[in-house]
Amino acid sequence: MNSIYNYNLEELSTILTERGIKPFVSNQIFGWLYNKIEPDINNWSNISNTNKEIIDSLFDLNLDKVEKVEKDSSGTKKFLIRLQDDLLIESVLIKESDHYTFCISSQVGCALQCAFCATGKMGFFRDLTSGEILSQIILLKKELGDYKRKLNLVFMGMGEPLLNYDNLKKALSIIIADTGINIGQRNITISTSGFLGKIKQLEEDFPKIKISFSLNSSNQENREKLMPISKKEPVKPILNYFKTKKRQFRVTFEYVMIKGVNDSLEDALKLNKLLSGISCKINIIPYNENKSISFKSPEKKKVEKFSDSLFKKGYTVMVRWSKGKEINSACGQLSADNRQV
Ligand code: SAH
Ligand code: SF4
């Protein structure tokens, strides 16, 4: 049976109308699923018992199962989630000073095999359905209880979101709708390692969603070594696009800084040249170490020198020392163990 979370309001309404259920009932169901975060049909007080029986016979109403929650001293929590076919994914609830950020997965594993990334190391299992993308957000929201203030959503968990575009798009349309989860586009960031066609499509479909581009190198040659996808999706046309396209928000370039690989002042100078003329922010993420990968975190001094030199050139530079490292939930550390236990 198909999960109810895989249907948008129109699809749900079409199915239920065929069974003689009035369209407003679908809105009420959406209210329970996405606004009140009440997945238990027994508690849907405004739905008649007859209708409940029909709904229950048509759809799987279960959310994916939280297998384990790990918490670190900063309040960040990593959720290990078991999907219906027993594969595992991870989502992270990050406590910021005045709000929460949800870091969501888009695929089980990732096919792109960036040399530095634990998700890449595990290989690719499959795309997540739109319902599985939504399910993560609902599970994290449930954890927050009555919390009604600001939520940011970042697609920086497992997988390459733009390689699962159709399901991402469907999930996003429910995430941003006021009949759905109702998170504003400007509070959502999609991180990608680059797929120009899909970046353009995303910006057309959701003009206010923010894009982070995982650049990670100051030159094409080095990027190809770190991110094999760069051979097929070279960086120049993507940067040209960001240079010329009028946009709602500045693009963010993520730069995972790895000791002895891309942390020199020379790299900073090259990066300055590469990005000149692009209205952007630069987000430096000091490498989070993984036990299965030999790369090392850069020295703090090097990170400071690198970021200072770009700052002096006029760039907005943020250094993001990741939270959640104690529980292996920082950027690039998600690698749910997908042995079937
Ligand atoms: N596939 C997408 C989104 C997921 S990864 C992408 O690559 O953009 C989110 C970010 O984590 C990317 O910027 C990636 O470069 C970064 N990252 C991967 N491994 C990392 C690690 N070990 N330490 C720090 N950042 C890492
Ligand atoms: Fe995939 Fe992103 Fe990891 Fe690269 S950094 S392997 S694209 S998840």
Short mmCIF file of C-alpha atoms and ligand atoms in Angstrom, two decimals:
data_model
loop_
_atom_site.label_atom_id
_atom_site.label_comp_id
_atom_site.label_asym_id
_atom_site.label_seq_id
_atom_site.Cartn_x
_atom_site.Cartn_y
_atom_site.Cartn_z
CA MET A 1 0.00 0.00 0.00
CA ASN A 2 1.29 3.43 -0.85
CA SER A 3 2.16 5.92 1.86
CA ILE A 4 -0.30 8.80 2.20
CA TYR A 5 2.72 11.12 2.38
CA ASN A 6 3.40 10.44 -1.32
CA TYR A 7 0.27 12.29 -2.45
CA ASN A 8 -0.20 15.98 -2.93
CA LEU A 9 -3.49 17.62 -2.04
CA GLU A 10 -4.86 17.43 -5.56
CA GLU A 11 -4.02 13.73 -5.95
CA LEU A 12 -5.47 12.90 -2.55
CA SER A 13 -8.61 14.81 -3.32
CA THR A 14 -9.03 13.07 -6.69
CA ILE A 15 -8.72 9.61 -5.13
CA LEU A 16 -11.07 10.40 -2.29
CA THR A 17 -13.66 12.14 -4.47
CA GLU A 18 -13.85 8.96 -6.56
CA ARG A 19 -14.84 7.21 -3.33
CA GLY A 20 -17.53 9.78 -2.65
CA ILE A 21 -15.55 11.80 -0.09
CA LYS A 22 -15.91 15.58 -0.42
CA PRO A 23 -12.79 17.60 -1.40
CA PHE A 24 -12.74 19.62 1.86
CA VAL A 25 -12.02 16.37 3.74
CA SER A 26 -8.68 16.15 1.91
CA ASN A 27 -7.82 19.61 3.24
CA GLN A 28 -8.72 18.42 6.73
CA ILE A 29 -6.48 15.37 6.30
CA PHE A 30 -3.62 17.60 5.16
CA GLY A 31 -4.24 19.71 8.25
CA TRP A 32 -3.74 16.67 10.47
CA LEU A 33 -0.72 15.33 8.61
CA TYR A 34 1.24 18.51 8.01
CA ASN A 35 -0.09 21.27 10.23
CA LYS A 36 -1.06 19.53 13.45
CA ILE A 37 1.56 16.81 12.90
CA GLU A 38 -0.92 14.19 14.05
CA PRO A 39 -0.25 11.00 12.09
CA ASP A 40 -2.64 8.87 14.19
CA ILE A 41 -5.95 8.60 12.30
CA ASN A 42 -7.76 7.75 15.56
CA ASN A 43 -7.19 11.32 16.67
CA TRP A 44 -8.58 12.98 13.52
CA SER A 45 -11.61 14.32 15.33
CA ASN A 46 -13.29 16.07 12.40
CA ILE A 47 -13.24 13.02 10.09
CA SER A 48 -16.19 10.62 10.25
CA ASN A 49 -15.65 6.97 11.11
CA THR A 50 -16.92 5.90 7.68
CA ASN A 51 -14.40 8.15 5.98
CA LYS A 52 -11.63 7.01 8.32
CA GLU A 53 -12.28 3.42 7.28
CA ILE A 54 -12.05 4.29 3.60
CA ILE A 55 -8.85 6.32 4.10
CA ASP A 56 -7.32 3.55 6.17
CA SER A 57 -8.09 0.98 3.48
CA LEU A 58 -6.53 3.09 0.72
CA PHE A 59 -3.30 4.38 2.23
CA ASP A 60 -0.44 3.38 4.45
CA LEU A 61 -0.59 5.98 7.22
CA ASN A 62 2.62 5.03 9.00
CA LEU A 63 5.56 7.38 9.25
CA ASP A 64 8.99 5.90 8.78
CA LYS A 65 10.40 4.51 12.01
CA VAL A 66 12.91 6.31 14.19
CA GLU A 67 15.43 3.62 15.00
CA LYS A 68 17.75 5.67 17.18
CA VAL A 69 18.31 9.27 18.32
CA GLU A 70 21.74 10.43 19.40
CA LYS A 71 22.22 13.76 21.13
CA ASP A 72 25.38 15.79 21.59
CA SER A 73 26.25 18.47 24.13
CA SER A 74 25.20 21.33 21.81
CA GLY A 75 21.64 19.98 21.63
CA THR A 76 22.08 18.65 18.11
CA LYS A 77 20.27 15.35 17.56
CA LYS A 78 20.93 12.76 14.89
CA PHE A 79 17.98 10.59 13.86
CA LEU A 80 18.55 7.18 12.35
CA ILE A 81 15.41 6.41 10.35
CA ARG A 82 14.38 3.00 9.07
CA LEU A 83 12.54 3.07 5.76
CA GLN A 84 9.84 0.57 4.79
CA ASP A 85 12.34 -1.56 2.86
CA ASP A 86 14.66 -1.59 5.90
CA LEU A 87 17.24 0.78 4.44
CA LEU A 88 18.47 3.41 6.85
CA ILE A 89 18.90 7.16 6.46
CA GLU A 90 19.95 9.94 8.79
CA SER A 91 18.46 13.38 9.47
CA VAL A 92 19.82 15.96 11.86
CA LEU A 93 18.04 18.41 14.15
CA ILE A 94 20.43 21.27 14.82
CA LYS A 95 19.84 23.63 17.71
CA GLU A 96 20.94 27.15 16.79
CA SER A 97 20.94 30.10 19.17
CA ASP A 98 17.47 31.34 18.22
CA HIS A 99 16.00 28.68 15.96
CA TYR A 100 16.28 25.12 14.72
CA THR A 101 17.67 23.80 11.46
CA PHE A 102 16.61 20.48 9.97
CA CYS A 103 19.24 18.79 7.84
CA ILE A 104 17.41 16.40 5.54
CA SER A 105 18.46 13.54 3.27
CA SER A 106 17.32 13.21 -0.34
CA GLN A 107 18.72 9.79 -1.27
CA VAL A 108 19.92 6.64 0.47
CA GLY A 109 23.66 7.01 -0.04
CA CYS A 110 25.04 8.96 -2.98
CA ALA A 111 26.37 7.92 -6.37
CA LEU A 112 28.79 10.81 -6.76
CA GLN A 113 31.60 9.46 -4.60
CA CYS A 114 33.29 12.68 -3.57
CA ALA A 115 36.61 11.60 -2.12
CA PHE A 116 36.05 13.30 1.23
CA CYS A 117 32.44 12.36 1.99
CA ALA A 118 31.19 9.48 4.14
CA THR A 119 27.86 9.34 2.28
CA GLY A 120 29.75 9.04 -1.01
CA LYS A 121 31.78 6.19 0.49
CA MET A 122 28.67 4.12 1.20
CA GLY A 123 27.60 4.18 -2.47
CA PHE A 124 24.13 4.69 -3.86
CA PHE A 125 21.13 2.62 -2.79
CA ARG A 126 18.10 4.52 -4.09
CA ASP A 127 16.23 7.81 -4.31
CA LEU A 128 13.93 8.76 -1.48
CA THR A 129 10.25 9.13 -2.36
CA SER A 130 8.61 12.50 -1.78
CA GLY A 131 6.85 10.90 1.19
CA GLU A 132 10.14 9.79 2.72
CA ILE A 133 11.53 13.30 2.36
CA LEU A 134 8.43 14.72 4.09
CA SER A 135 8.43 12.00 6.71
CA GLN A 136 11.85 13.16 7.97
CA ILE A 137 10.57 16.69 8.51
CA ILE A 138 7.48 15.46 10.31
CA LEU A 139 9.51 13.22 12.60
CA LEU A 140 11.83 16.10 13.51
CA LYS A 141 8.86 18.44 14.01
CA LYS A 142 7.24 15.90 16.30
CA GLU A 143 10.40 15.97 18.39
CA LEU A 144 10.03 19.74 18.81
CA GLY A 145 6.46 19.46 20.11
CA ASP A 146 4.75 22.85 20.32
CA TYR A 147 7.70 24.82 18.95
CA LYS A 148 6.21 27.34 16.52
CA ARG A 149 9.11 29.69 15.80
CA LYS A 150 11.63 29.77 12.99
CA LEU A 151 12.68 26.60 11.23
CA ASN A 152 15.32 26.35 8.55
CA LEU A 153 15.48 23.42 6.25
CA VAL A 154 18.70 22.44 4.53
CA PHE A 155 19.10 19.60 2.06
CA MET A 156 22.60 18.81 3.22
CA GLY A 157 22.05 15.31 4.53
CA MET A 158 22.64 12.16 2.55
CA GLY A 159 22.46 12.30 -1.23
CA GLU A 160 22.40 14.73 -4.12
CA PRO A 161 18.99 16.44 -4.09
CA LEU A 162 19.07 17.55 -7.72
CA LEU A 163 19.52 13.95 -8.88
CA ASN A 164 16.17 13.18 -7.28
CA TYR A 165 14.48 16.24 -8.68
CA ASP A 166 10.92 15.04 -9.27
CA ASN A 167 10.50 13.71 -5.75
CA LEU A 168 12.28 16.74 -4.32
CA LYS A 169 9.95 19.05 -6.23
CA LYS A 170 6.85 17.25 -5.06
CA ALA A 171 8.02 17.29 -1.45
CA LEU A 172 8.97 20.97 -1.69
CA SER A 173 5.56 21.92 -3.00
CA ILE A 174 4.01 20.42 0.17
CA ILE A 175 6.72 21.85 2.41
CA ILE A 176 6.12 25.43 1.26
CA ALA A 177 2.30 25.30 0.89
CA ASP A 178 0.19 26.92 3.59
CA THR A 179 -2.04 23.83 3.36
CA GLY A 180 1.12 21.77 3.96
CA ILE A 181 4.08 22.22 6.33
CA ASN A 182 4.24 25.92 5.55
CA ILE A 183 7.97 26.61 5.68
CA GLY A 184 8.85 29.69 3.61
CA GLN A 185 10.99 29.24 0.52
CA ARG A 186 13.52 31.68 1.91
CA ASN A 187 14.07 29.35 4.88
CA ILE A 188 15.01 26.46 2.63
CA THR A 189 18.47 25.77 1.19
CA ILE A 190 19.30 23.14 -1.40
CA SER A 191 22.92 22.12 -1.51
CA THR A 192 24.21 20.63 -4.75
CA SER A 193 27.48 19.51 -6.22
CA GLY A 194 26.31 20.95 -9.54
CA PHE A 195 23.89 20.08 -12.34
CA LEU A 196 23.31 23.23 -14.28
CA GLY A 197 20.11 22.16 -16.01
CA LYS A 198 18.56 21.16 -12.70
CA ILE A 199 19.78 24.31 -10.93
CA LYS A 200 17.98 26.36 -13.59
CA GLN A 201 14.85 24.28 -13.22
CA LEU A 202 14.90 24.59 -9.43
CA GLU A 203 15.21 28.36 -9.69
CA GLU A 204 12.32 28.49 -12.12
CA ASP A 205 10.10 26.30 -9.96
CA PHE A 206 11.08 27.83 -6.61
CA PRO A 207 12.62 31.28 -7.20
CA LYS A 208 13.06 32.08 -3.52
CA ILE A 209 14.68 28.86 -2.39
CA LYS A 210 18.36 29.38 -1.64
CA ILE A 211 21.07 27.48 -3.45
CA SER A 212 24.40 26.39 -2.02
CA PHE A 213 26.89 25.15 -4.53
CA SER A 214 29.54 22.76 -3.21
CA LEU A 215 32.59 24.17 -4.91
CA ASN A 216 35.32 22.85 -2.61
CA SER A 217 38.22 23.74 -4.91
CA SER A 218 39.75 26.83 -6.42
CA ASN A 219 40.34 25.17 -9.78
CA GLN A 220 38.79 22.59 -12.08
CA GLU A 221 41.71 20.17 -11.87
CA ASN A 222 41.65 19.84 -8.12
CA ARG A 223 37.86 19.70 -8.10
CA GLU A 224 37.90 16.75 -10.46
CA LYS A 225 40.12 14.87 -8.02
CA LEU A 226 37.85 15.59 -5.07
CA MET A 227 34.52 15.44 -6.89
CA PRO A 228 34.56 13.09 -9.91
CA ILE A 229 31.21 14.51 -11.11
CA SER A 230 33.12 17.65 -12.03
CA LYS A 231 34.49 15.91 -15.12
CA LYS A 232 30.96 15.63 -16.50
CA GLU A 233 29.66 18.83 -14.96
CA PRO A 234 32.51 21.32 -15.25
CA VAL A 235 32.47 24.29 -12.99
CA LYS A 236 32.93 27.13 -15.50
CA PRO A 237 29.45 27.08 -17.08
CA ILE A 238 27.89 26.86 -13.63
CA LEU A 239 29.89 29.86 -12.40
CA ASN A 240 29.00 31.75 -15.58
CA TYR A 241 25.35 31.09 -14.89
CA PHE A 242 25.66 32.43 -11.36
CA LYS A 243 27.52 35.46 -12.71
CA THR A 244 24.91 36.40 -15.29
CA LYS A 245 21.57 35.28 -13.88
CA LYS A 246 19.62 37.89 -11.94
CA ARG A 247 18.54 36.24 -8.72
CA GLN A 248 16.55 36.81 -5.53
CA PHE A 249 19.41 35.81 -3.23
CA ARG A 250 23.14 35.57 -3.50
CA VAL A 251 24.34 32.07 -4.19
CA THR A 252 26.46 30.48 -1.45
CA PHE A 253 29.63 28.63 -2.37
CA GLU A 254 30.51 25.90 0.08
CA TYR A 255 34.18 25.19 0.47
CA VAL A 256 35.10 22.13 2.52
CA MET A 257 38.59 22.95 3.67
CA ILE A 258 40.92 19.97 3.91
CA LYS A 259 44.39 20.04 5.41
CA GLY A 260 47.11 20.18 2.75
CA VAL A 261 44.58 19.77 -0.08
CA ASN A 262 42.89 23.12 -0.58
CA ASP A 263 43.78 25.24 2.45
CA SER A 264 46.69 27.37 1.18
CA LEU A 265 46.74 31.12 0.67
CA GLU A 266 47.39 30.42 -2.99
CA ASP A 267 44.07 28.57 -3.09
CA ALA A 268 42.37 31.59 -1.54
CA LEU A 269 43.83 33.85 -4.23
CA LYS A 270 42.73 31.48 -6.98
CA LEU A 271 39.28 31.31 -5.45
CA ASN A 272 39.11 35.08 -5.45
CA LYS A 273 39.85 35.10 -9.16
CA LEU A 274 37.46 32.28 -9.93
CA LEU A 275 34.53 33.95 -8.20
CA SER A 276 35.20 37.52 -9.23
CA GLY A 277 32.10 39.25 -10.52
CA ILE A 278 29.69 36.81 -8.85
CA SER A 279 27.43 38.17 -6.16
CA CYS A 280 27.90 35.43 -3.58
CA LYS A 281 28.71 34.32 -0.07
CA ILE A 282 31.49 31.88 0.73
CA ASN A 283 30.87 29.27 3.36
CA ILE A 284 34.03 27.60 4.59
CA ILE A 285 33.44 24.25 6.28
CA PRO A 286 36.57 22.95 8.00
CA TYR A 287 36.72 19.27 7.13
CA ASN A 288 34.95 16.92 9.51
CA GLU A 289 37.06 13.83 9.89
CA ASN A 290 35.68 10.34 9.24
CA LYS A 291 37.30 7.17 10.41
CA SER A 292 37.12 5.56 6.97
CA ILE A 293 38.71 8.49 5.09
CA SER A 294 42.27 9.72 5.50
CA PHE A 295 41.70 13.48 4.97
CA LYS A 296 42.33 15.72 7.95
CA SER A 297 40.80 18.92 9.33
CA PRO A 298 42.77 22.08 8.63
CA GLU A 299 44.53 24.06 11.32
CA LYS A 300 42.49 26.89 12.78
CA LYS A 301 45.18 29.44 11.85
CA LYS A 302 45.07 28.36 8.20
CA VAL A 303 41.30 28.65 8.13
CA GLU A 304 41.54 32.16 9.56
CA LYS A 305 44.20 33.28 7.10
CA PHE A 306 42.25 31.86 4.20
CA SER A 307 38.98 33.46 5.21
CA ASP A 308 40.62 36.80 6.11
CA SER A 309 42.21 37.07 2.70
CA LEU A 310 38.86 36.58 0.97
CA PHE A 311 37.15 38.93 3.40
CA LYS A 312 39.70 41.61 2.51
CA LYS A 313 38.83 41.14 -1.15
CA GLY A 314 35.25 42.10 -0.27
CA TYR A 315 33.59 38.70 0.01
CA THR A 316 31.07 37.76 2.66
CA VAL A 317 32.80 34.80 4.26
CA MET A 318 31.37 32.51 6.92
CA VAL A 319 33.34 29.80 8.62
CA ARG A 320 31.08 27.00 9.76
CA TRP A 321 32.64 24.85 12.42
CA SER A 322 30.06 22.11 12.27
CA LYS A 323 27.94 21.09 15.19
CA GLY A 324 27.23 17.46 15.92
CA LYS A 325 30.74 16.14 15.43
CA GLU A 326 30.60 14.17 18.68
CA ILE A 327 27.80 12.06 17.25
CA ASN A 328 29.11 11.95 13.66
CA SER A 329 26.26 14.09 12.44
CA ALA A 330 28.19 17.00 10.97
CA CYS A 331 28.35 17.74 7.23
CA GLY A 332 29.64 14.80 5.27
CA GLN A 333 29.60 12.44 8.24
CA LEU A 334 26.22 10.85 7.60
CA SER A 335 26.63 7.24 6.61
CA ALA A 336 23.79 5.21 8.09
CA ASP A 337 25.01 1.69 8.31
CA ASN A 338 22.92 0.02 5.66
CA ARG A 339 23.44 -3.54 6.62
CA GLN A 340 20.00 -4.97 7.17
CA VAL A 341 19.85 -5.49 10.91
N1 SAH B 1 25.18 16.29 -2.27
C1 SAH B 1 24.97 17.63 -1.91
C2 SAH B 1 24.33 17.82 -0.55
C3 SAH B 1 24.85 17.01 0.60
S1 SAH B 1 26.46 17.28 1.27
C4 SAH B 1 26.27 18.40 -1.97
O1 SAH B 1 27.31 17.79 -2.06
O2 SAH B 1 26.19 19.62 -1.96
C5 SAH B 1 26.43 18.85 2.05
C6 SAH B 1 27.82 19.49 2.19
O3 SAH B 1 28.73 18.74 3.03
C7 SAH B 1 28.54 19.64 0.86
O4 SAH B 1 28.93 20.98 0.72
C8 SAH B 1 29.77 18.76 1.01
O5 SAH B 1 30.85 19.26 0.25
C9 SAH B 1 30.03 18.84 2.49
N2 SAH B 1 30.84 17.76 3.04
C10 SAH B 1 30.91 16.49 2.62
N3 SAH B 1 31.78 15.79 3.39
C11 SAH B 1 32.26 16.65 4.32
C12 SAH B 1 33.15 16.51 5.43
N4 SAH B 1 33.70 15.36 5.74
N5 SAH B 1 33.41 17.60 6.18
C13 SAH B 1 32.81 18.78 5.92
N6 SAH B 1 31.93 18.96 4.91
C14 SAH B 1 31.66 17.91 4.11
FE1 SF4 B 2 27.26 13.03 -2.67
FE2 SF4 B 2 27.33 15.53 -1.73
FE3 SF4 B 2 28.69 13.55 -0.50
FE4 SF4 B 2 29.50 14.42 -2.88
S1 SF4 B 2 29.45 15.63 -0.97
S2 SF4 B 2 29.31 12.27 -2.25
S3 SF4 B 2 27.58 14.90 -3.86
S4 SF4 B 2 26.50 13.73 -0.67
#
